[in-house]
Amino acid sequence: MSPNVSARAAQPVSTGPVHARPALELQDASVVFGSGEKAVTALAPTQLKMERGDFLALVGPSGCGKSTILKLVSNLLQPSEGLVLVGGKEAKAKELRIGMAFQNPTMLPWLTIEQNIMMPLKIVQPFKHSYRTDKKGAFRDRVHALLDQVGLKDFASHYPWQLSGGMLQRSNLCRALVHEPDLLLLDEPFGALDQFTREELWQIMQTLYLDRKPTVLLVTHDLREAGYLANRICVMSARPGRIISDEPVNIPQPRDIGMIYSPEFVEMTQGLRELIAQVRST
Amino acid sequence: MTDALRIRFLSTSLIIGFFLTWEVLCILLNVSDLVLPRPSEILVTMWTRFPVLWPHILQTLYSTLFGFSLGVIIGVALGVIVGTSKIAYAVAYPLLVGFSSIPKVAVVPIFVLWFGSGTTPAVLTAMVICVFPIVVNIATGLATTEPELEDVLKTLGASKTEILWNVGLPRAMPYFFASLKVAITLSFVGAVLSETVASNMGIGNVMMTASSNFQVSLVFAGLIILALMGVALYAVFSLLERRVTGWATRGNDIAVT
Ligand SMILES: Nc1ncnc2c1ncn2[C@@H]1O[C@H](COP(=O)(O)OP(=O)(O)OP(=O)(O)O)[C@@H](O)[C@H]1O
Ligand SMILES: [Mg+2]
């Protein structure tokens, strides 16, 4: 039933070099916080491999280590054991350009939304190079275009505290996308949104993904979201988490949003639901 | 808005009322000019002696601001060093607290000993006295930066310096400006104090000389000038604070201090 993984990865990537190396690889990576009696295993030794252009959704019960995996990949955490390879090199080498949307939107309170979203352009090459000249021109337009897409164009010059939780989450998404990352790490980016806005953003997300084909690792609690967006879904067990199921989603993209109410789709999400219900209770 | 206006009106009335009461009491109780001159007399003295007082005002202002500027530079530098390193923070904190609890006035005789009397000890006193609140505030602002905010830049591969410039320092700004308000007042006190004991210039010196010549209303004129200068300096820096760090108060208009 599943086409093999490398067939999908062979799709051409529109920008950036095409390497044979996988975009992301966890080799028995585990994370233990603290030591001795107080040690907490946040992530049991985990294997995970993502080819370039993969869109993987990671689901699992709360506290199982999903955010921990994202932090490993973005080099905010080092694995206690094992290896984390990004673009074939250790995470700290920053081989790939990473865009990350944190679970809690962390806009810098002293900057306007526009300035916040522009931050990656100030830090990351090659944008950094021309930041001074472009920040009032091309970069500004790029930020405004993104804000427009997520329905926030009137809020560019507002400060974060003037926005609602859902609006902050949308800005957070813009900030993760603005520098056209090769590897996109999204930690429940649509959690605080109403169903309609959420579905709207799923569609935007899908368009953005199909446009540039970055590698995306999406953490979510919403199985429909996982099924609609991803082409591969991994399920994690309860803490200490491990990946217990890894299944492709064999629905051609772009997908129509109405599809999530089709019987096949409902059946697939039901299957995932039962799996998670099982691992929660064990 | 009407509330703010009313408060402003009331505090102005209070100030005017204070001086009126002073004036009336002096007349009613027949207080001698040599003990407590009436505000009207002080005002006249200030007016007539203004050409003489003006260079001293400038001198005091100069010592204060010069010392304060040096203090800010040193304070920020030390604060950044102490605040960016957890170890430096822990190690240096006891020493900083120790230093800052010395009454800074005690350094005036030392500076006079080293540099003689005049402008130098006034500037140095103004400097030393304002360094510590700045160091402590900058260091606290940096050390209490939420790690989540730094993580945003870390995932982008930012260098330590970039994180300091884009997160640490802006985050410490409210602390910095709050400390400036305190620091400028301290510098002013330090400069005047040093002038009083070891200088032949500045308002502090004017008051000292006037007092030994029993020019009581000139002493009081000096006092009022000092009060006005102090208020002005404080006002300038609290205005600056509100301008620059409005985000920390979420844009709420806080009462004018
Ligand atoms: N800094 C830390 N110190 C100690 N334990 C931690 C730390 N961060 C996370 N943990 C533990 O690691 C485990 C995994 O945390 P993680 O944030 O990865 O969960 P999650 O899967 O993202 O959960 P959720 O879906 O609720 O966001 C949790 O049980 C948590 O208690
Ligand atoms: Mg999480």
Coordinates of C-alpha atoms and ligand atoms in Angstrom, one line a residue:
Chain A
M1 CA 0.0 0.0 0.0
S2 CA 2.9 2.4 0.6
P3 CA 5.1 3.7 -2.2
N4 CA 8.6 3.7 -1.0
V5 CA 10.0 6.8 0.6
S6 CA 12.7 7.6 -1.9
A7 CA 10.2 7.8 -4.7
R8 CA 8.6 10.8 -3.1
A9 CA 11.9 12.5 -2.4
A10 CA 12.9 12.3 -6.0
Q11 CA 10.5 15.2 -6.8
P12 CA 12.5 18.2 -7.9
V13 CA 13.1 21.0 -5.4
S14 CA 12.6 24.4 -7.0
T15 CA 15.3 26.3 -5.2
G16 CA 18.5 25.3 -3.4
P17 CA 20.8 22.4 -4.2
V18 CA 19.4 18.9 -4.5
H19 CA 21.4 16.5 -2.4
A20 CA 21.1 12.8 -2.1
R21 CA 21.5 13.1 1.7
P22 CA 18.3 13.0 3.7
A23 CA 17.1 16.3 5.1
L24 CA 16.8 14.9 8.6
E25 CA 17.9 11.9 10.4
L26 CA 17.6 10.9 14.1
Q27 CA 19.8 7.9 14.9
D28 CA 18.8 6.5 18.2
A29 CA 18.5 10.0 19.6
S30 CA 17.3 10.3 23.1
V31 CA 16.9 13.1 25.6
V32 CA 17.1 12.8 29.3
F33 CA 16.6 15.8 31.5
G34 CA 18.3 16.0 34.9
S35 CA 20.3 13.1 36.4
G36 CA 20.1 10.5 39.1
E37 CA 16.8 9.9 40.7
K38 CA 15.2 13.0 39.3
A39 CA 16.1 12.1 35.7
V40 CA 13.2 12.5 33.3
T41 CA 13.3 10.7 29.9
A42 CA 11.7 13.1 27.5
L43 CA 12.5 11.1 24.5
A44 CA 13.3 7.4 24.3
P45 CA 15.9 6.4 21.6
T46 CA 14.2 7.4 18.4
Q47 CA 14.9 6.6 14.7
L48 CA 13.5 9.0 12.2
K49 CA 14.5 9.8 8.6
M50 CA 13.0 12.4 6.4
E51 CA 13.9 12.9 2.7
R52 CA 14.0 16.4 1.2
G53 CA 10.5 17.6 0.4
D54 CA 8.8 15.3 2.9
F55 CA 5.9 16.7 4.8
L56 CA 5.8 14.7 8.0
A57 CA 3.1 15.1 10.7
L58 CA 4.1 14.0 14.1
V59 CA 1.2 13.1 16.4
G60 CA 1.0 11.6 19.9
P61 CA -0.2 12.2 23.4
S62 CA 0.7 15.3 25.3
G63 CA 4.1 15.2 26.9
C64 CA 5.4 12.4 24.7
G65 CA 8.4 14.4 23.4
K66 CA 7.2 16.0 20.2
S67 CA 8.5 19.5 21.0
T68 CA 11.6 17.8 22.2
I69 CA 12.3 16.3 18.8
L70 CA 11.8 19.8 17.2
K71 CA 14.3 21.3 19.7
L72 CA 16.8 18.6 18.8
V73 CA 16.5 19.3 15.1
S74 CA 16.8 23.1 15.6
N75 CA 19.8 22.5 17.9
L76 CA 18.2 24.1 21.0
L77 CA 18.8 20.8 22.7
Q78 CA 21.6 18.2 22.3
P79 CA 20.7 14.6 22.3
S80 CA 21.8 12.7 25.5
E81 CA 22.5 9.7 23.3
G82 CA 22.5 9.1 19.6
L83 CA 22.9 11.5 16.7
V84 CA 20.8 14.2 15.1
L85 CA 21.7 14.9 11.5
V86 CA 20.3 17.8 9.5
G87 CA 21.2 17.8 5.8
G88 CA 23.7 15.0 6.5
K89 CA 25.6 17.0 9.2
E90 CA 25.2 17.4 12.9
A91 CA 22.4 19.8 13.8
K92 CA 24.8 22.5 15.1
A93 CA 26.4 22.8 11.7
K94 CA 23.2 24.5 10.5
E95 CA 23.6 22.8 7.1
L96 CA 19.9 23.7 6.2
R97 CA 18.1 26.9 6.6
I98 CA 15.6 26.3 9.4
G99 CA 12.3 28.0 10.0
M100 CA 10.6 27.3 13.3
A101 CA 7.2 28.1 14.7
F102 CA 7.2 27.5 18.5
Q103 CA 4.3 26.1 20.4
N104 CA 3.9 29.4 22.2
P105 CA 4.2 32.4 19.9
T106 CA 7.3 34.2 21.1
M107 CA 7.1 37.6 19.4
L108 CA 9.6 40.1 20.8
P109 CA 7.4 42.5 22.7
W110 CA 9.5 45.6 21.8
L111 CA 9.1 45.1 18.0
T112 CA 6.1 45.6 15.8
I113 CA 4.6 42.5 14.1
E114 CA 6.4 43.6 10.9
Q115 CA 9.7 44.0 12.6
N116 CA 9.3 40.6 14.4
I117 CA 8.6 38.8 11.1
M118 CA 11.5 40.5 9.5
M119 CA 13.9 39.2 12.2
P120 CA 15.0 36.1 10.3
L121 CA 15.9 38.2 7.3
K122 CA 18.2 40.2 9.6
I123 CA 19.9 37.1 10.9
V124 CA 20.0 34.5 8.1
Q125 CA 22.2 34.5 5.0
P126 CA 21.8 35.5 2.1
F127 CA 19.1 38.0 3.3
K128 CA 21.3 39.3 6.1
H129 CA 23.7 40.5 3.4
S130 CA 21.3 43.0 1.9
Y131 CA 19.1 43.6 5.0
R132 CA 20.1 47.3 5.3
T133 CA 19.1 48.2 1.8
D134 CA 16.1 45.9 1.5
K135 CA 14.4 46.3 4.8
K136 CA 12.4 49.3 3.6
G137 CA 11.7 47.8 0.2
A138 CA 11.7 44.2 -1.0
F139 CA 11.8 42.7 2.5
R140 CA 8.9 44.8 3.7
D141 CA 6.9 43.9 0.7
R142 CA 7.6 40.2 1.3
V143 CA 6.5 40.5 5.0
H144 CA 3.3 42.4 3.9
A145 CA 2.5 39.8 1.3
L146 CA 2.8 37.1 4.0
L147 CA 0.7 39.0 6.5
D148 CA -1.9 39.6 3.8
Q149 CA -2.1 35.9 3.1
V150 CA -2.8 35.1 6.7
G151 CA -5.3 38.0 7.0
L152 CA -3.2 40.3 9.1
K153 CA -2.3 43.0 6.7
D154 CA -3.8 45.8 8.9
F155 CA -1.7 44.7 11.9
A156 CA 1.8 45.1 10.5
S157 CA 2.6 48.1 12.7
H158 CA 0.9 46.8 15.8
Y159 CA 2.7 45.5 18.8
P160 CA 2.3 41.8 19.8
W161 CA 0.3 42.7 22.9
Q162 CA -2.3 44.3 20.7
L163 CA -3.0 41.0 19.0
S164 CA -5.1 38.0 20.0
G165 CA -3.7 34.6 20.6
G166 CA -4.8 33.3 17.2
M167 CA -3.4 36.4 15.5
L168 CA -0.1 35.9 17.2
Q169 CA 0.0 32.3 16.0
R170 CA -0.5 33.5 12.5
S171 CA 2.3 36.0 12.8
N172 CA 4.4 33.2 14.3
L173 CA 3.8 31.2 11.1
C174 CA 4.8 34.1 9.0
R175 CA 8.0 34.5 10.9
A176 CA 8.8 30.8 10.3
L177 CA 8.2 31.2 6.6
V178 CA 9.6 34.5 5.7
H179 CA 13.2 33.4 5.0
E180 CA 12.1 30.5 2.8
P181 CA 13.5 27.8 4.9
D182 CA 14.6 24.4 3.6
L183 CA 13.4 22.8 6.8
L184 CA 10.3 24.0 8.4
L185 CA 9.5 23.0 12.0
L186 CA 6.0 23.7 13.1
D187 CA 4.9 23.0 16.7
E188 CA 1.1 23.1 16.7
P189 CA 1.0 26.2 14.6
F190 CA -2.8 26.2 14.3
G191 CA -3.8 25.3 17.8
A192 CA -5.4 28.5 18.9
L193 CA -7.5 29.1 15.8
D194 CA -11.2 28.6 15.0
Q195 CA -12.1 25.8 12.6
F196 CA -12.6 28.2 9.6
T197 CA -9.4 30.1 10.0
R198 CA -7.6 26.9 10.6
E199 CA -8.9 25.3 7.4
E200 CA -8.0 28.5 5.5
L201 CA -4.5 28.4 6.9
W202 CA -4.2 24.7 6.0
Q203 CA -4.9 25.6 2.4
I204 CA -2.4 28.4 2.5
M205 CA 0.1 26.1 4.1
Q206 CA -0.4 23.5 1.3
T207 CA 0.0 26.1 -1.4
L208 CA 3.2 27.3 0.2
Y209 CA 4.5 23.8 0.5
L210 CA 3.7 22.8 -3.0
D211 CA 5.3 26.1 -4.2
R212 CA 8.7 25.5 -2.8
K213 CA 8.7 21.9 -1.5
P214 CA 10.6 22.5 1.7
T215 CA 11.0 19.7 4.2
V216 CA 8.3 20.1 6.8
L217 CA 8.0 18.5 10.2
L218 CA 4.6 19.4 11.7
V219 CA 3.6 18.6 15.2
T220 CA -0.1 18.5 15.7
H221 CA -2.9 17.1 17.9
D222 CA -5.4 17.5 15.0
L223 CA -5.6 14.3 13.0
R224 CA -7.5 15.9 10.2
E225 CA -4.8 18.5 10.0
A226 CA -2.1 15.8 9.8
G227 CA -4.0 13.9 7.1
Y228 CA -4.8 16.9 5.0
L229 CA -1.3 18.4 5.0
A230 CA 1.2 15.7 5.4
N231 CA 2.4 12.9 3.1
R232 CA 3.6 10.9 6.0
I233 CA 2.2 10.5 9.6
C234 CA 4.2 9.3 12.5
V235 CA 2.5 8.4 15.8
M236 CA 4.4 8.5 19.1
S237 CA 3.8 6.5 22.2
A238 CA 3.2 8.1 25.6
R239 CA 6.2 9.4 27.6
P240 CA 9.0 8.4 27.2
G241 CA 8.0 8.7 23.6
R242 CA 9.0 6.5 20.7
I243 CA 7.7 6.4 17.1
I244 CA 5.4 3.5 17.0
S245 CA 3.8 3.9 13.6
D246 CA 5.0 5.5 10.4
E247 CA 2.5 5.6 7.5
P248 CA 2.4 7.5 4.2
V249 CA -0.7 9.4 3.2
N250 CA -1.5 8.3 -0.3
I251 CA -3.7 11.1 -1.5
P252 CA -2.4 13.2 -4.4
Q253 CA -1.7 16.8 -3.7
P254 CA -3.0 19.5 -4.0
R255 CA -5.9 18.2 -1.9
D256 CA -9.3 19.7 -1.7
I257 CA -10.4 20.9 1.7
G258 CA -13.7 19.1 1.3
M259 CA -11.8 15.8 1.2
I260 CA -11.5 15.8 5.0
Y261 CA -15.2 14.9 5.1
S262 CA -14.8 12.0 2.7
P263 CA -15.3 8.4 4.0
E264 CA -11.8 7.3 3.1
F265 CA -10.3 10.2 4.9
V266 CA -12.5 9.7 8.0
E267 CA -11.5 6.1 8.0
M268 CA -7.8 6.9 8.0
T269 CA -8.1 9.4 10.9
Q270 CA -10.2 7.0 12.8
G271 CA -7.5 4.4 12.5
L272 CA -4.9 6.9 13.8
R273 CA -7.3 7.9 16.6
E274 CA -7.6 4.3 17.8
L275 CA -3.9 3.9 17.7
I276 CA -3.3 6.9 19.9
A277 CA -6.1 5.9 22.2
Q278 CA -4.3 2.6 22.7
V279 CA -0.8 4.1 23.4
R280 CA -2.3 6.7 25.8
S281 CA -3.8 4.0 28.0
T282 CA -0.7 1.8 28.1
Chain B
M1 CA -7.9 62.6 30.6
T2 CA -10.0 64.8 32.9
D3 CA -8.5 62.8 35.8
A4 CA -5.0 63.6 34.6
L5 CA -5.9 67.3 34.3
R6 CA -7.4 67.3 37.8
I7 CA -4.3 65.7 39.3
R8 CA -2.1 68.2 37.5
F9 CA -4.3 71.1 38.7
L10 CA -4.2 69.8 42.3
S11 CA -0.4 69.3 42.4
T12 CA 0.2 72.8 41.0
S13 CA -2.2 74.2 43.6
L14 CA -0.3 72.3 46.3
I15 CA 3.0 73.7 45.2
I16 CA 1.6 77.3 45.1
G17 CA -0.2 76.7 48.4
F18 CA 3.1 75.6 50.0
F19 CA 4.9 78.8 49.1
L20 CA 1.9 81.0 50.0
T21 CA 1.7 79.4 53.5
W22 CA 5.4 79.9 53.9
E23 CA 5.1 83.5 53.0
V24 CA 2.1 84.2 55.2
L25 CA 3.5 82.3 58.2
C26 CA 6.7 84.3 58.0
I27 CA 4.8 87.6 58.0
L28 CA 2.3 86.5 60.7
L29 CA 5.0 85.1 63.1
N30 CA 7.4 87.9 62.2
V31 CA 10.3 85.5 61.4
S32 CA 13.7 87.1 60.9
D33 CA 15.2 87.2 57.4
L34 CA 18.3 85.7 58.9
V35 CA 16.5 82.5 59.9
L36 CA 14.0 81.9 57.2
P37 CA 13.6 84.4 54.4
R38 CA 10.2 84.8 52.7
P39 CA 9.7 83.2 49.2
S40 CA 9.2 86.6 47.7
E41 CA 12.6 87.7 49.0
I42 CA 14.2 84.6 47.7
L43 CA 12.6 85.2 44.3
V44 CA 14.0 88.8 44.3
T45 CA 17.5 87.5 45.2
M46 CA 17.3 84.9 42.5
W47 CA 16.3 87.5 40.0
T48 CA 18.9 90.2 40.9
R49 CA 21.8 87.8 41.4
F50 CA 21.0 85.7 38.4
P51 CA 23.9 87.0 36.2
V52 CA 26.2 85.9 39.0
L53 CA 24.5 82.6 39.6
W54 CA 24.3 81.5 36.0
P55 CA 27.9 80.4 35.5
H56 CA 27.6 78.3 38.7
I57 CA 24.4 76.7 37.4
L58 CA 26.3 75.8 34.2
Q59 CA 29.2 74.5 36.3
T60 CA 27.0 72.2 38.4
L61 CA 25.2 71.0 35.3
Y62 CA 28.5 70.3 33.6
S63 CA 30.0 68.3 36.5
T64 CA 26.7 66.4 36.8
L65 CA 26.3 65.5 33.2
F66 CA 30.0 64.8 32.5
G67 CA 30.2 62.5 35.5
F68 CA 26.9 60.9 34.7
S69 CA 28.0 60.2 31.1
L70 CA 31.1 58.5 32.2
G71 CA 29.1 56.6 34.7
V72 CA 26.7 55.4 32.1
I73 CA 29.4 54.2 29.8
I74 CA 31.2 52.3 32.5
G75 CA 28.0 51.1 34.0
V76 CA 26.6 49.7 30.7
A77 CA 29.9 48.0 29.9
L78 CA 30.2 46.4 33.3
G79 CA 26.5 45.5 33.3
V80 CA 26.8 43.7 29.9
I81 CA 29.8 41.7 31.1
V82 CA 28.1 40.7 34.4
G83 CA 24.7 40.1 32.8
T84 CA 25.6 38.0 29.8
S85 CA 27.6 35.4 31.8
K86 CA 25.7 33.5 34.4
I87 CA 29.0 32.8 36.2
A88 CA 30.1 36.4 36.2
Y89 CA 26.7 37.3 37.5
A90 CA 26.9 34.9 40.4
V91 CA 30.5 35.7 41.2
A92 CA 30.4 39.5 40.9
Y93 CA 27.0 40.0 42.6
P94 CA 28.3 40.0 46.3
L95 CA 31.0 42.5 45.4
L96 CA 28.6 44.7 43.6
V97 CA 26.2 44.8 46.4
G98 CA 29.0 45.5 48.8
F99 CA 30.2 48.4 46.7
S100 CA 26.8 49.8 46.2
S101 CA 26.1 49.9 49.9
I102 CA 29.1 52.1 50.7
P103 CA 27.9 55.7 51.2
K104 CA 29.5 57.2 48.0
V105 CA 29.9 60.5 49.8
A106 CA 32.8 58.9 51.6
V107 CA 34.8 58.9 48.3
V108 CA 34.9 62.7 48.1
P109 CA 37.8 63.2 50.5
I110 CA 39.8 60.5 48.6
F111 CA 39.2 62.3 45.2
V112 CA 40.2 65.6 46.8
L113 CA 43.3 63.9 48.1
W114 CA 44.2 62.6 44.7
F115 CA 43.1 65.4 42.4
G116 CA 42.9 68.5 44.5
S117 CA 39.7 70.5 44.8
G118 CA 37.8 71.8 41.8
T119 CA 35.9 70.2 38.9
T120 CA 37.7 66.9 38.9
P121 CA 36.4 65.5 42.2
A122 CA 32.9 66.7 41.4
V123 CA 32.9 64.9 38.1
L124 CA 34.4 61.8 39.6
T125 CA 31.9 61.7 42.5
A126 CA 29.1 62.2 40.1
M127 CA 30.4 59.2 38.1
V128 CA 31.1 56.8 40.9
I129 CA 27.8 57.4 42.6
C130 CA 25.7 56.5 39.5
V131 CA 27.6 53.5 38.2
F132 CA 26.2 50.9 40.5
P133 CA 22.5 51.3 39.9
I134 CA 23.2 51.1 36.2
V135 CA 25.3 48.0 36.4
V136 CA 22.8 46.2 38.6
N137 CA 19.9 47.1 36.4
I138 CA 21.5 46.2 33.1
A139 CA 22.8 43.0 34.5
T140 CA 19.4 42.1 36.0
G141 CA 17.6 43.0 32.7
L142 CA 20.0 40.7 30.7
A143 CA 20.1 37.9 33.2
T144 CA 16.3 37.7 33.4
T145 CA 15.7 37.5 29.6
E146 CA 13.3 34.7 28.9
P147 CA 15.1 31.9 27.2
E148 CA 12.2 31.4 24.8
L149 CA 13.0 34.8 23.3
E150 CA 16.6 33.9 22.8
D151 CA 15.6 30.5 21.3
V152 CA 13.9 32.4 18.4
L153 CA 17.3 33.7 17.3
K154 CA 19.2 30.6 18.2
T155 CA 17.1 28.5 15.8
L156 CA 18.1 30.9 13.1
G157 CA 21.8 30.3 13.8
A158 CA 22.4 33.8 15.3
S159 CA 25.7 34.5 17.0
K160 CA 26.0 35.5 20.6
T161 CA 26.5 39.1 19.7
E162 CA 23.5 39.1 17.5
I163 CA 21.4 37.7 20.3
L164 CA 22.8 40.3 22.7
W165 CA 21.9 43.1 20.2
N166 CA 18.5 41.9 19.1
V167 CA 17.2 40.3 22.3
G168 CA 19.3 41.0 25.4
L169 CA 19.9 44.7 25.1
P170 CA 16.4 45.7 24.0
R171 CA 15.0 43.5 26.8
A172 CA 17.2 45.3 29.3
M173 CA 16.2 48.8 28.1
P174 CA 13.3 49.3 30.5
Y175 CA 15.7 48.4 33.4
F176 CA 18.4 50.7 32.0
F177 CA 16.1 53.7 31.6
A178 CA 14.6 53.2 35.0
S179 CA 18.1 53.2 36.5
L180 CA 19.0 56.4 34.5
K181 CA 16.3 58.3 36.4
V182 CA 17.8 57.2 39.7
A183 CA 21.4 57.6 38.4
I184 CA 21.0 61.2 37.2
T185 CA 19.6 62.2 40.5
L186 CA 22.4 60.5 42.4
S187 CA 25.0 62.2 40.1
F188 CA 23.5 65.5 40.8
V189 CA 23.7 65.0 44.5
G190 CA 27.3 63.8 44.2
A191 CA 28.4 66.8 42.1
V192 CA 26.7 69.3 44.4
L193 CA 28.1 67.6 47.5
S194 CA 31.7 67.6 46.1
E195 CA 31.3 71.3 45.1
T196 CA 30.1 72.1 48.6
V197 CA 33.2 70.7 50.3
A198 CA 35.9 71.1 47.7
S199 CA 35.4 73.7 45.0
N200 CA 35.2 77.3 44.3
M201 CA 32.6 76.9 41.6
G202 CA 29.1 75.5 41.3
I203 CA 25.8 76.0 43.2
G204 CA 27.0 73.9 46.1
N205 CA 29.9 76.3 46.6
V206 CA 27.7 79.4 46.2
M207 CA 25.5 78.1 49.0
M208 CA 28.5 77.3 51.2
T209 CA 30.0 80.8 50.7
A210 CA 26.7 82.6 51.1
S211 CA 26.0 80.7 54.3
S212 CA 29.4 81.8 55.9
N213 CA 28.6 85.4 54.9
F214 CA 25.1 85.2 56.4
Q215 CA 23.5 85.9 52.9
V216 CA 20.6 83.7 54.0
S217 CA 18.3 84.5 51.1
L218 CA 21.1 83.6 48.7
V219 CA 21.4 80.2 50.4
F220 CA 17.8 79.6 49.9
A221 CA 17.9 80.8 46.3
G222 CA 20.6 78.2 45.7
L223 CA 18.4 75.6 47.3
I224 CA 15.5 76.4 45.1
I225 CA 17.7 76.4 42.0
L226 CA 19.0 73.0 43.0
A227 CA 15.4 71.7 43.4
L228 CA 14.4 73.1 40.0
M229 CA 17.5 71.5 38.3
G230 CA 16.9 68.2 40.0
V231 CA 13.3 68.1 38.9
A232 CA 14.3 69.1 35.4
L233 CA 16.9 66.4 35.1
Y234 CA 14.6 63.8 36.4
A235 CA 11.8 64.9 34.1
V236 CA 14.0 64.7 31.1
F237 CA 15.0 61.2 31.8
S238 CA 11.6 59.9 32.7
L239 CA 10.3 61.4 29.5
L240 CA 13.0 59.6 27.6
E241 CA 12.2 56.4 29.4
R242 CA 8.5 56.6 28.4
R243 CA 9.5 57.4 24.8
V244 CA 11.9 54.5 24.4
T245 CA 10.4 51.7 26.5
G246 CA 6.7 52.2 26.0
W247 CA 6.4 48.5 25.2
A248 CA 7.2 47.5 28.7
T249 CA 4.2 49.4 30.0
R250 CA 2.2 48.2 27.0
G251 CA 1.6 51.7 25.8
N252 CA -0.4 52.7 28.9
D253 CA 0.1 56.3 29.7
I254 CA 1.6 56.3 33.1
A255 CA 1.3 59.3 35.4
V256 CA 3.8 62.1 35.0
T257 CA 6.3 61.8 37.8
Ligands
LIG1 N1 13.4 21.5 30.4 C1 12.8 20.3 30.9 N2 13.2 19.8 32.0 C2 12.7 18.6 32.4 N3 11.7 17.9 31.7 C3 11.3 18.4 30.6 C4 11.8 19.7 30.1 N4 11.2 19.9 28.9 C5 10.4 18.9 28.7 N5 10.4 18.0 29.7 C6 9.7 16.7 29.8 O1 9.8 16.1 28.6 C7 8.6 15.5 28.2 C8 8.4 15.8 26.7 O2 8.1 17.2 26.6 P1 7.6 17.8 25.2 O3 7.5 19.3 25.4 O4 8.5 17.3 24.1 O5 6.2 17.2 25.0 P2 5.2 17.3 23.8 O6 5.1 16.0 23.2 O7 5.6 18.5 23.0 O8 3.8 17.7 24.6 P3 2.6 18.6 24.2 O9 1.8 17.9 23.1 O10 1.8 18.8 25.4 O11 3.2 19.9 23.7 C9 7.5 16.0 29.1 O12 7.1 14.9 29.8 C10 8.2 17.0 30.0 O13 7.8 16.7 31.3
MG2 MG 4.9 20.4 22.7

